[in-house]
Coordinates of C-alpha atoms and ligand atoms in Angstrom, one line a residue:
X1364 CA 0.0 0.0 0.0
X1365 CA 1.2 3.8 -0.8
X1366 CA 2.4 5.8 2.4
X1367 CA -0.1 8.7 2.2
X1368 CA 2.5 11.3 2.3
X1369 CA 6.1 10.7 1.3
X1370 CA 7.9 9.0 4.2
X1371 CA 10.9 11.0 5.9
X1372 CA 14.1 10.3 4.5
X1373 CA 16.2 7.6 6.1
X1374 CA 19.2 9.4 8.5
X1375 CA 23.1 8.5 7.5
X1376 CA 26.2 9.0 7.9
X1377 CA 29.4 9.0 5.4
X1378 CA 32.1 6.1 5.4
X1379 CA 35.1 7.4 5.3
X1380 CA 37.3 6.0 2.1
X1381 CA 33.8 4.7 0.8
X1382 CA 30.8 6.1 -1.5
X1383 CA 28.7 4.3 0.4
X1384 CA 26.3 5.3 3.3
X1385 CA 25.6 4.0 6.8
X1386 CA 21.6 3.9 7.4
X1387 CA 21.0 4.8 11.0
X1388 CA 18.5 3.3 13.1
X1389 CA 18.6 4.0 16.6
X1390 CA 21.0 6.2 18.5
X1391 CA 21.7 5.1 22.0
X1392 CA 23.9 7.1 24.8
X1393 CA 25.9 6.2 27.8
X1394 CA 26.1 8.3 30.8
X1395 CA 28.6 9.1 33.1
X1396 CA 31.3 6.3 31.6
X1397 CA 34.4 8.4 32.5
X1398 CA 35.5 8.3 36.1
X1399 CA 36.6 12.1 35.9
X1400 CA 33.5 12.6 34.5
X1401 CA 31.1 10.8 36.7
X1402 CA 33.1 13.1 39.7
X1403 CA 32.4 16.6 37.7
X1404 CA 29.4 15.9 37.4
X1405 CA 28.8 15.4 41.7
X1406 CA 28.6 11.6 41.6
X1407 CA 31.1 8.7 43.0
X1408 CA 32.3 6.2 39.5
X1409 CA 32.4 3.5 42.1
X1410 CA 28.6 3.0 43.2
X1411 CA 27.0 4.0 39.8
X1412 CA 26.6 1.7 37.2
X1413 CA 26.3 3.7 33.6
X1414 CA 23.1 3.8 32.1
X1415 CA 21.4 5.0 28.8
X1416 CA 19.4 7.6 27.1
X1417 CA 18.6 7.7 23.6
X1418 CA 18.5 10.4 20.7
X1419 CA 16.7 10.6 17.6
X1420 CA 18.2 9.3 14.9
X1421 CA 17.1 12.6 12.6
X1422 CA 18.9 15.1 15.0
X1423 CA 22.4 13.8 13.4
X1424 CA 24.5 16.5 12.3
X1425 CA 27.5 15.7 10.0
X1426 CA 31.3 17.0 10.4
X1427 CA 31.0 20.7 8.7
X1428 CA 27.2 21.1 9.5
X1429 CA 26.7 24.2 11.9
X1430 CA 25.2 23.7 15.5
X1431 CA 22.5 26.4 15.6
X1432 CA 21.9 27.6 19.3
X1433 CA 18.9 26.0 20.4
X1434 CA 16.0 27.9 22.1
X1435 CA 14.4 27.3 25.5
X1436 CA 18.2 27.3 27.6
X1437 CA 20.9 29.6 28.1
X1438 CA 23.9 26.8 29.3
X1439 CA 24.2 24.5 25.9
X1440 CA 27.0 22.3 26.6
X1441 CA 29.1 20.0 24.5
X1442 CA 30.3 16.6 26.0
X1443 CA 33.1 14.4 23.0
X1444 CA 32.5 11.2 23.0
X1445 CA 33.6 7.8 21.0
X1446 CA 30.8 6.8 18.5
X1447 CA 30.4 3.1 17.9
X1448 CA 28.5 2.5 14.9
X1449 CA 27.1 -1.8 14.7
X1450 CA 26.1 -3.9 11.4
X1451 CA 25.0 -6.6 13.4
X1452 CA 21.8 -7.1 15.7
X1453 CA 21.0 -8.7 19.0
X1454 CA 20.4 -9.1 22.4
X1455 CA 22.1 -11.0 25.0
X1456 CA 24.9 -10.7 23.4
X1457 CA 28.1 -11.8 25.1
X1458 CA 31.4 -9.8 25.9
X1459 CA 33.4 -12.2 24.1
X1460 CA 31.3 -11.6 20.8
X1461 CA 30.3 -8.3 21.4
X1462 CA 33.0 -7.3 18.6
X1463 CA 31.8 -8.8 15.7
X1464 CA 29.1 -6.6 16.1
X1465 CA 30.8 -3.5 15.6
X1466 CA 31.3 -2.0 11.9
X1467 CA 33.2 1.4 12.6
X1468 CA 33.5 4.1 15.1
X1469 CA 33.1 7.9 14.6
X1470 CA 33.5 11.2 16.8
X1471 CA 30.6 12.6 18.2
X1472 CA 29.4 15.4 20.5
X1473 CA 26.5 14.8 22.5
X1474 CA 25.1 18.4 22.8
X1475 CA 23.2 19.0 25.8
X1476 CA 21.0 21.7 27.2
X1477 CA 22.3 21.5 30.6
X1478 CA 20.1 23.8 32.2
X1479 CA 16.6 21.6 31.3
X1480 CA 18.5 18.3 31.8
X1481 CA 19.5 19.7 35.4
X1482 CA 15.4 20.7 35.9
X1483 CA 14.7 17.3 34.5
X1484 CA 16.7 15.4 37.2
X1485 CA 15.7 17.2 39.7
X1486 CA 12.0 16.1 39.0
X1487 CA 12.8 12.9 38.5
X1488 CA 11.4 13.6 35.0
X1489 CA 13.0 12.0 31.5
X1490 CA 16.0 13.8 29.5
X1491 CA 14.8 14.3 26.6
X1492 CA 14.4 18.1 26.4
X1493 CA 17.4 18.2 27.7
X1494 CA 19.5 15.6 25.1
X1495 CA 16.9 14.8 22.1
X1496 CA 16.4 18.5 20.8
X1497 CA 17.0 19.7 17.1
X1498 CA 20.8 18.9 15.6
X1499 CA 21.7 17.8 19.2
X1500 CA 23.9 14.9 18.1
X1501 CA 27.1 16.0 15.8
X1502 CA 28.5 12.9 14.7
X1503 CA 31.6 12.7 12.2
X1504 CA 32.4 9.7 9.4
X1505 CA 32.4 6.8 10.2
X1506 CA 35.8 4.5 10.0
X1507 CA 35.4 0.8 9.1
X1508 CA 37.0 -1.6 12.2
X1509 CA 38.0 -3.7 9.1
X1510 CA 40.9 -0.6 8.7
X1511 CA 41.5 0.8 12.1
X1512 CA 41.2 -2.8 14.6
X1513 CA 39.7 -2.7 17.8
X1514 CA 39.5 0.5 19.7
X1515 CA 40.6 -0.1 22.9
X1516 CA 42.6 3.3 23.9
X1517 CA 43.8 6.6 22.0
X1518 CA 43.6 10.4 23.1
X1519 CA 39.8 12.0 23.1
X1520 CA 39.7 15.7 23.4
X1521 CA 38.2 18.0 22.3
X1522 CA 38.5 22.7 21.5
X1523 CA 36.6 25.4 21.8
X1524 CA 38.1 28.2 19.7
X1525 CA 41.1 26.3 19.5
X1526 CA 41.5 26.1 23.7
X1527 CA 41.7 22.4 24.8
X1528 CA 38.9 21.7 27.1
X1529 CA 38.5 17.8 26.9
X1530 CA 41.3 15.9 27.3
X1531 CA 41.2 11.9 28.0
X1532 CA 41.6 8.6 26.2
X1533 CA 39.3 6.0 25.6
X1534 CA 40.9 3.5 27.9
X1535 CA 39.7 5.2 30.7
X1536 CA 35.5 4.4 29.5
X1537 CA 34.5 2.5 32.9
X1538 CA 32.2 -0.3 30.6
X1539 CA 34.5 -1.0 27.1
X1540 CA 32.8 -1.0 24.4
X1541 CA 32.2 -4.7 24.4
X1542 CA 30.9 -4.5 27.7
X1543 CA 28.3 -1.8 26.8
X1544 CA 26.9 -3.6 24.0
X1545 CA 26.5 -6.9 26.0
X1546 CA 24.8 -4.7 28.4
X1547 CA 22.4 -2.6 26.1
X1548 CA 21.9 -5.9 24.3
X1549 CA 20.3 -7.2 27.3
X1550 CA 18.1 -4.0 27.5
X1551 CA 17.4 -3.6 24.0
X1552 CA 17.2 -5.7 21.0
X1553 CA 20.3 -4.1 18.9
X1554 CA 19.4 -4.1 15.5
X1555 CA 22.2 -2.9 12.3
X1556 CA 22.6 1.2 11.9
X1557 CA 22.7 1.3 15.8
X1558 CA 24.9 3.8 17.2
X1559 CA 26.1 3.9 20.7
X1560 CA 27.3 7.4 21.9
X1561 CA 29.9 5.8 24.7
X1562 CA 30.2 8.7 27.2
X1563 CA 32.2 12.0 27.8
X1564 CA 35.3 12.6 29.1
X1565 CA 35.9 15.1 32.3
X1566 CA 35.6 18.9 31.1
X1567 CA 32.4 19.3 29.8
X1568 CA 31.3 22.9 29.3
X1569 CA 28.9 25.6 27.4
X1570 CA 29.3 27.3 24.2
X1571 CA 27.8 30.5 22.7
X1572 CA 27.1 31.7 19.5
X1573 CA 29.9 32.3 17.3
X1574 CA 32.5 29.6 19.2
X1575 CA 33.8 26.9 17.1
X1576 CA 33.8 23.0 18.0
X1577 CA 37.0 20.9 17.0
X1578 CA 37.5 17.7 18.4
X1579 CA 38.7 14.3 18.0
X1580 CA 39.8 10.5 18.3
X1581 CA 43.1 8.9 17.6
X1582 CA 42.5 7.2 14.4
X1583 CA 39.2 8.7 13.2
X1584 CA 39.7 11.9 12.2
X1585 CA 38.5 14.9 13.5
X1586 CA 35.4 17.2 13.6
X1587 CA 34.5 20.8 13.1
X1588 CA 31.7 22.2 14.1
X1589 CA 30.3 26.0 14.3
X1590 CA 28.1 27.1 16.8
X1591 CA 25.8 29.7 15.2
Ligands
MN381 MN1 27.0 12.2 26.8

């Protein structure tokens, strides 16, 4: 049967070294996997587990795109973070296999209005005015595992008007990224075009009109991205 009005296109993201697209299909988020970050943030790494949140697959924004200032908050914040992008579905998957699930990883910034996420939590209310608004989710190529092996470690940081602010490396994510997929898989039934936004580092902080995002992973490239 027809749709009865054209359906909306289908989010993506570039390949990098291929004309070929990745087809998105959910976009799932860690919290607080960083140690430093978990302690910046007024909680103690040791007694809380990570846990998830979820964006919309159609507020993707691509390396280049500009971030336009969203409404409704005056303390926008950006938080770099290790994207890992899956080609293969699941649940209950095991550590052990959790790998062959995993096509690529990209640099991300989870963009967050901090102000509404604060009210949010303090109500006991959901995130997503806070984490799921308009262009929230910045998110670079994609690089295929087949060319840069497992990510297991290499420097994260990230600029804001070319002044470091971020500053970690991914060996320092409390749950690996096998780990977290076992663990969302048991949560969620992964399907292919997932992406898992993996956490923040410590030094998460606001932006304003007219600053300039630049950040990066060791091994997949870097990302620009104007505030406007
Ligand atoms: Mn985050």
């Amino acid at each position: 049967m027809a749709y009865v009005f054209d359906p909306p296109a289908q989010p993506s993201l570039k390949i990098q070294d291929s004309d070929k697209l990745f087809p998105v299909h959910r976009v799932y988020c860690v919290g607080r996997n960083y140690a430093d970050h978990a302690r910046e943030m007024g909680h103690d790494p040791d007694r809380e587990p990570p846990f998830f949140f979820q964006k919309n697959p159609d507020t993707l924004i691509p390396d280049g795109a500009t971030f336009p200032y969203p409404g409704k908050t005056s303390d926008v914040h950006f938080e770099i973070e290790l994207v890992v992008a899956l080609h293969k579905g699941g649940s209950d998957i095991s550590v052990e296999n959790a790998n062959e699930h995993v096509f690529g990883y990209a640099v991300g910034i989870d963009m967050t209005r901090r102000d509404l996420q604060g009210e949010m939590k303090k109500m006991g209310r959901p995130w997503e005015i806070g984490k799921a608004f308009e262009k929230s989710a910045p998110c670079g190529p994609i690089f295929e595992k087949s060319a840069t092996g497992e990510l297991t470690h290499g420097r994260i940081w990230l600029k804001v008007n070319d002044e470091i602010r971020q500053d970690g490396d991914i060996n320092q994510l409390i749950w690996n990224i096998p780990e977290t997929i076992s663990y969302l898989s048991g949560l969620f039934d992964l399907a292919p075009g997932d992406l898992i936004y993996t956490g923040t580092p410590a030094g998460v902080g606001a932006v304003n009109r007219g600053d300039v995002m630049h950040g990066g992973v060791d091994g997949l490239g870097e990302i620009r991205i104007p505030v406007e």
